[in-house]
Short mmCIF file of C-alpha atoms in Angstrom, two decimals:
data_model
loop_
_atom_site.label_atom_id
_atom_site.label_comp_id
_atom_site.label_asym_id
_atom_site.label_seq_id
_atom_site.Cartn_x
_atom_site.Cartn_y
_atom_site.Cartn_z
CA MET C 2 -1.71 -0.81 4.12
CA PRO C 3 -3.14 2.22 5.94
CA SER C 4 -3.48 4.36 2.81
CA GLY C 5 -2.17 2.22 0.00
CA GLY C 6 0.23 -0.54 -0.90
CA VAL C 7 2.56 -1.76 -3.60
CA HIS C 8 2.89 -5.46 -4.33
CA SER C 9 6.45 -5.63 -5.57
CA THR C 10 9.44 -7.69 -6.58
CA GLY C 11 12.80 -7.09 -4.92
CA TYR C 12 13.61 -4.16 -7.20
CA ALA C 13 15.35 -1.66 -4.89
CA ALA C 14 13.64 1.37 -6.42
CA TYR C 15 10.37 0.32 -4.74
CA ASN C 16 11.98 0.93 -1.37
CA LYS C 17 11.94 4.65 -2.14
CA LEU C 18 8.15 4.54 -1.90
CA VAL C 19 8.37 3.84 1.81
CA ARG C 20 9.50 6.79 3.90
CA SER C 21 10.30 6.74 7.59
CA ASP C 22 8.65 10.13 8.04
CA GLY C 23 5.27 8.69 7.02
CA GLY C 24 5.24 10.40 3.63
CA ASN C 25 3.78 9.08 0.41
CA ASP C 26 0.38 8.53 2.02
CA GLY C 27 1.62 5.65 4.14
CA VAL C 28 2.54 3.35 1.24
CA THR C 29 3.42 -0.15 2.39
CA LEU C 30 5.32 -2.79 0.42
CA ALA C 31 4.15 -6.39 0.14
CA GLY C 32 6.34 -9.21 -1.17
CA CYS C 33 5.45 -11.45 -4.11
CA TRP C 34 5.81 -15.11 -3.16
CA SER C 35 5.86 -16.17 -6.82
CA HIS C 36 9.08 -14.25 -7.37
CA SER C 37 10.61 -15.86 -4.30
CA ARG C 38 9.50 -19.32 -5.42
CA ARG C 39 11.02 -19.01 -8.91
CA LYS C 40 14.68 -19.60 -8.01
CA PHE C 41 13.81 -22.48 -5.69
CA TYR C 42 11.65 -24.05 -8.39
CA GLU C 43 14.44 -23.88 -10.96
CA LEU C 44 16.76 -25.74 -8.58
CA HIS C 45 14.00 -28.24 -7.82
CA VAL C 46 13.42 -28.97 -11.52
CA ALA C 47 17.15 -29.45 -12.01
CA GLU C 48 17.11 -31.87 -9.06
CA SER C 49 20.15 -30.09 -7.64
CA SER C 50 18.88 -29.29 -4.15
CA LYS C 51 16.72 -31.18 -1.67
CA ILE C 52 16.23 -27.93 0.26
CA ALA C 53 14.87 -26.26 -2.87
CA THR C 54 12.49 -29.18 -3.42
CA ALA C 55 11.31 -29.03 0.19
CA THR C 56 10.79 -25.27 -0.18
CA ALA C 57 8.78 -25.62 -3.38
CA GLU C 58 6.58 -28.28 -1.79
CA ARG C 59 5.90 -26.17 1.31
CA MET C 60 5.22 -23.05 -0.73
CA ALA C 61 2.64 -24.96 -2.77
CA LYS C 62 0.59 -25.31 0.41
CA LEU C 63 0.32 -21.51 0.64
CA TRP C 64 -1.41 -21.34 -2.74
CA GLN C 65 -3.71 -24.17 -1.73
CA VAL C 66 -4.82 -22.10 1.25
CA GLU C 67 -5.37 -19.06 -0.96
CA GLU C 68 -7.69 -21.03 -3.21
CA THR C 69 -10.00 -21.64 -0.25
CA VAL C 70 -10.26 -17.94 0.71
CA ARG C 71 -10.24 -16.23 -2.67
CA GLY C 72 -13.14 -13.82 -2.95
CA GLN C 73 -13.80 -13.72 0.79
CA SER C 74 -13.59 -10.64 3.00
CA PRO C 75 -10.19 -9.40 4.22
CA GLU C 76 -11.10 -10.43 7.76
CA ALA C 77 -11.97 -13.97 6.70
CA ARG C 78 -8.78 -14.27 4.68
CA VAL C 79 -6.61 -13.16 7.59
CA ALA C 80 -8.32 -15.59 9.96
CA VAL C 81 -7.59 -18.57 7.70
CA ARG C 82 -4.07 -17.40 6.96
CA GLN C 83 -3.30 -17.05 10.66
CA GLN C 84 -4.69 -20.50 11.31
CA THR C 85 -2.87 -22.27 8.47
CA SER C 86 -0.44 -20.16 6.42
CA ALA C 87 1.39 -18.56 9.35
CA ALA C 88 2.79 -21.93 10.45
CA ILE C 89 3.91 -22.74 6.91
CA VAL C 90 5.68 -19.39 6.58
CA ALA C 91 7.38 -19.82 9.95
CA GLU C 92 8.53 -23.27 8.92
CA LEU C 93 9.97 -21.96 5.67
CA PHE C 94 11.95 -19.18 7.30
CA GLY C 95 13.18 -21.61 9.93
CA LEU C 96 14.40 -23.97 7.21
CA TRP C 97 16.17 -21.17 5.34
CA GLN C 98 17.84 -19.71 8.42
CA LYS C 99 19.09 -23.14 9.41
CA THR C 100 20.38 -23.90 5.90
CA LEU C 101 22.05 -20.63 4.90
CA PRO C 102 25.09 -20.82 7.26
CA ARG C 103 25.81 -24.37 6.07
CA ILE C 104 26.12 -23.70 2.33
CA SER C 105 28.39 -21.67 0.09
CA GLY C 106 27.37 -18.03 0.03
CA LYS C 107 27.99 -17.99 -3.73
CA SER C 108 25.68 -20.89 -4.52
CA LYS C 109 22.37 -20.47 -6.31
CA LEU C 110 20.58 -21.91 -3.30
CA ALA C 111 22.11 -19.24 -1.04
CA GLU C 112 21.01 -16.57 -3.49
CA ALA C 113 17.47 -17.97 -3.50
CA ILE C 114 17.37 -18.08 0.32
CA ARG C 115 18.74 -14.57 0.84
CA TYR C 116 15.99 -13.06 -1.29
CA PRO C 117 13.10 -13.81 1.13
CA ILE C 118 15.19 -13.70 4.32
CA SER C 119 16.35 -10.15 3.62
CA ARG C 120 12.73 -9.11 2.96
CA ARG C 121 10.95 -11.12 5.62
CA ALA C 122 8.71 -8.30 6.81
CA ILE C 123 7.15 -7.68 3.39
CA PHE C 124 6.74 -11.40 2.72
CA GLU C 125 4.84 -11.88 5.98
CA ARG C 126 2.59 -8.88 5.38
CA PHE C 127 -0.17 -10.92 3.72
CA LEU C 128 -0.62 -12.82 7.01
CA THR C 129 -1.97 -9.73 8.80
CA ASP C 130 -3.69 -7.84 5.98
CA GLY C 131 -6.40 -9.66 4.06
CA ARG C 132 -6.36 -7.11 1.26
CA ILE C 133 -2.92 -8.30 0.19
CA GLU C 134 -2.57 -11.17 -2.26
CA LEU C 135 0.04 -13.89 -1.90
CA ASP C 136 1.59 -12.80 -5.19
CA SER C 137 1.27 -10.24 -7.96
CA ASN C 138 0.21 -12.79 -10.58
CA ILE C 139 -3.21 -11.18 -11.12
CA VAL C 140 -1.62 -7.87 -12.02
CA GLU C 141 1.05 -9.45 -14.20
CA ARG C 142 -1.56 -11.36 -16.18
CA ALA C 143 -3.55 -8.15 -16.59
CA ILE C 144 -0.62 -6.20 -18.06
CA ARG C 145 0.72 -9.01 -20.24
CA PRO C 146 -1.33 -7.92 -23.30
CA GLN C 147 0.40 -4.54 -23.04
CA ALA C 148 3.87 -6.06 -23.10
CA ILE C 149 4.35 -5.10 -26.74
CA THR C 150 4.54 -1.45 -25.66
CA ARG C 151 6.79 -2.14 -22.70
CA LYS C 152 9.76 -0.10 -23.99
CA ASN C 153 7.63 2.80 -25.17
CA SER C 154 5.80 2.83 -21.85
CA LEU C 155 8.81 2.34 -19.60
CA PHE C 156 8.45 5.88 -18.27
CA ALA C 157 5.12 7.61 -17.70
CA GLY C 158 6.74 11.03 -18.05
CA SER C 159 5.27 12.52 -14.89
CA ASP C 160 3.32 11.66 -11.76
CA GLY C 161 0.15 12.76 -13.52
CA GLY C 162 0.96 10.56 -16.50
CA GLY C 163 1.49 7.60 -14.20
CA ARG C 164 -1.85 8.15 -12.50
CA SER C 165 -3.62 8.44 -15.86
CA TRP C 166 -1.94 5.27 -17.08
CA ALA C 167 -2.97 3.41 -13.93
CA THR C 168 -6.54 4.69 -14.23
CA ILE C 169 -6.89 3.52 -17.83
CA ALA C 170 -5.37 0.12 -17.05
CA THR C 171 -7.78 -0.23 -14.10
CA LEU C 172 -10.80 0.61 -16.24
CA LEU C 173 -9.79 -1.94 -18.89
CA GLN C 174 -9.14 -4.72 -16.38
CA THR C 175 -12.35 -4.00 -14.44
CA ALA C 176 -14.32 -4.40 -17.64
CA LYS C 177 -12.59 -7.69 -18.41
CA MET C 178 -13.19 -9.01 -14.88
CA ASN C 179 -16.90 -8.33 -15.38
CA ASN C 180 -16.94 -10.09 -18.79
CA VAL C 181 -17.57 -6.80 -20.56
CA ASP C 182 -16.03 -5.62 -23.82
CA PRO C 183 -13.58 -2.88 -22.66
CA LEU C 184 -14.12 -0.84 -25.82
CA ALA C 185 -17.89 -0.82 -25.33
CA SER C 186 -17.51 0.10 -21.68
CA LEU C 187 -15.13 2.99 -22.36
CA THR C 188 -17.21 4.19 -25.31
CA GLN C 189 -20.27 4.30 -23.09
CA ALA C 190 -18.43 6.40 -20.50
CA LEU C 191 -16.71 8.77 -22.92
CA GLU C 192 -19.93 9.46 -24.81
CA ARG C 193 -21.44 10.64 -21.54
CA ILE C 194 -18.85 13.06 -20.21
CA GLY C 195 -20.75 15.34 -17.86
CA TRP C 196 -23.06 12.56 -16.72
CA PRO C 197 -24.60 13.36 -13.29
CA SER C 198 -22.47 11.97 -10.50
CA SER C 199 -25.59 10.72 -8.75
CA GLU C 200 -26.19 8.39 -11.72
CA ILE C 201 -22.58 7.23 -12.13
CA GLU C 202 -23.44 3.67 -11.05
CA ALA C 203 -25.21 3.12 -14.37
CA LEU C 204 -21.93 3.58 -16.24
CA MET C 205 -20.02 0.94 -14.29
CA PRO C 206 -18.88 -2.18 -16.18
CA TRP C 207 -20.63 -4.55 -13.77
CA ASN C 208 -23.96 -3.25 -15.05
CA LEU C 209 -23.17 -4.94 -18.34
CA ARG C 210 -22.88 -8.66 -18.91
CA ARG C 211 -22.57 -10.86 -21.96
CA LEU C 212 -25.56 -13.04 -22.73
CA ASN C 213 -23.59 -15.53 -24.80
CA GLY C 214 -20.02 -16.47 -25.63
CA LEU C 215 -20.07 -15.22 -29.22
CA GLY C 216 -18.12 -12.06 -28.45
CA LEU C 217 -21.00 -9.82 -29.44
CA PRO C 218 -20.46 -6.12 -28.66
CA LEU C 219 -22.28 -4.75 -25.66
CA THR C 220 -24.60 -1.85 -26.40
CA SER C 221 -24.61 0.76 -23.70
CA GLN C 222 -27.85 2.57 -24.48
CA ALA C 223 -30.11 -0.36 -23.66
CA VAL C 224 -28.23 -1.05 -20.44
CA LEU C 225 -28.53 2.52 -19.26
CA LEU C 226 -32.20 2.66 -20.18
CA LYS C 227 -33.20 -0.54 -18.41
CA ASN C 228 -30.93 -0.11 -15.39
CA LEU C 229 -31.96 3.45 -14.69
CA ILE C 230 -35.65 2.72 -15.14
CA ALA C 231 -35.34 -0.26 -12.77
CA SER C 232 -33.22 1.46 -10.10
CA THR C 233 -34.41 5.08 -10.28
CA PRO C 234 -37.67 5.07 -12.24
CA SER C 235 -38.56 8.67 -11.42
CA SER C 236 -35.17 10.28 -12.09
CA PRO C 237 -34.85 12.82 -14.92
CA ILE C 238 -32.19 10.73 -16.63
CA ALA C 239 -34.39 7.65 -16.53
CA ASN C 240 -37.32 9.60 -17.93
CA ALA C 241 -35.17 10.92 -20.75
CA LEU C 242 -33.86 7.47 -21.62
CA ARG C 243 -37.32 5.95 -21.38
CA SER C 244 -38.55 8.35 -24.04
CA SER C 245 -35.49 7.91 -26.27
CA LYS C 246 -35.77 6.12 -29.59
CA VAL C 247 -32.53 4.18 -29.23
CA THR C 248 -33.01 0.47 -29.90
CA THR C 249 -30.56 -2.39 -29.50
CA PRO C 250 -30.52 -6.09 -30.38
CA SER C 251 -31.82 -7.87 -27.29
CA SER C 252 -29.73 -10.90 -28.21
CA ALA C 253 -26.48 -8.99 -27.74
CA ILE C 254 -26.72 -8.20 -24.06
CA GLU C 255 -28.22 -9.17 -20.78
CA VAL C 256 -29.13 -6.36 -18.43
CA GLN C 257 -28.85 -6.68 -14.67
CA THR C 258 -29.85 -4.20 -12.02
CA PRO C 259 -27.14 -2.71 -9.80
CA HIS C 260 -25.96 -4.85 -6.89
CA SER C 261 -28.00 -7.84 -8.07
CA GLU C 262 -24.92 -10.05 -7.71
CA ALA C 263 -22.19 -10.13 -5.11
#
């Protein structure tokens, strides 16, 4: 993904994002192995195809590999994938190519096989780019709470609307991934429109962390005060916060200095 990528299903509209003239900032498609697995798994559960069962069992090994490299650098992920996953993928495509000519083209198994075979390049992309996930499950779980607005949000209205929507969704999910109340995180940022760009790190969700599991709201003022004093004690913003009279319950939050955790 030289400039960006889209982890997609087989929906044909996504193909329009990739242009032979190098447009669209070099967008590259990556296949979702979960979507490919679904049809095979349904046949496996129905016990109607030994090939589908063999496929599901081999695919399971790919997720086992991913568990061992999750959170590691792209380079480390690619190295492990090349060592282990590449052989599994090659074996799967070999099995499918051998099976497809021998079965009815109208069968459900043939339909399941044609899906990855016709998109082999995008399904193999994760083997050479460690930034790409095996599937889009992380994203799908992130947007599931928004499913109630799916029809109202089917169209963003414009390119700008789409970018704004993606930005908001990213901010919400980033807060959740850092165990921060999204509302508190966004409130903190919106209350400080015009904040100096040199101090933007203090507004990031990872500078907030829950102290307990009671769901207590995170209070931004104390975090900003303590983080800025700790990281930039002589800055004007830190001096201003140090002299402020804002107080917060110490039991509600735990403050950590920037970059204190990987």
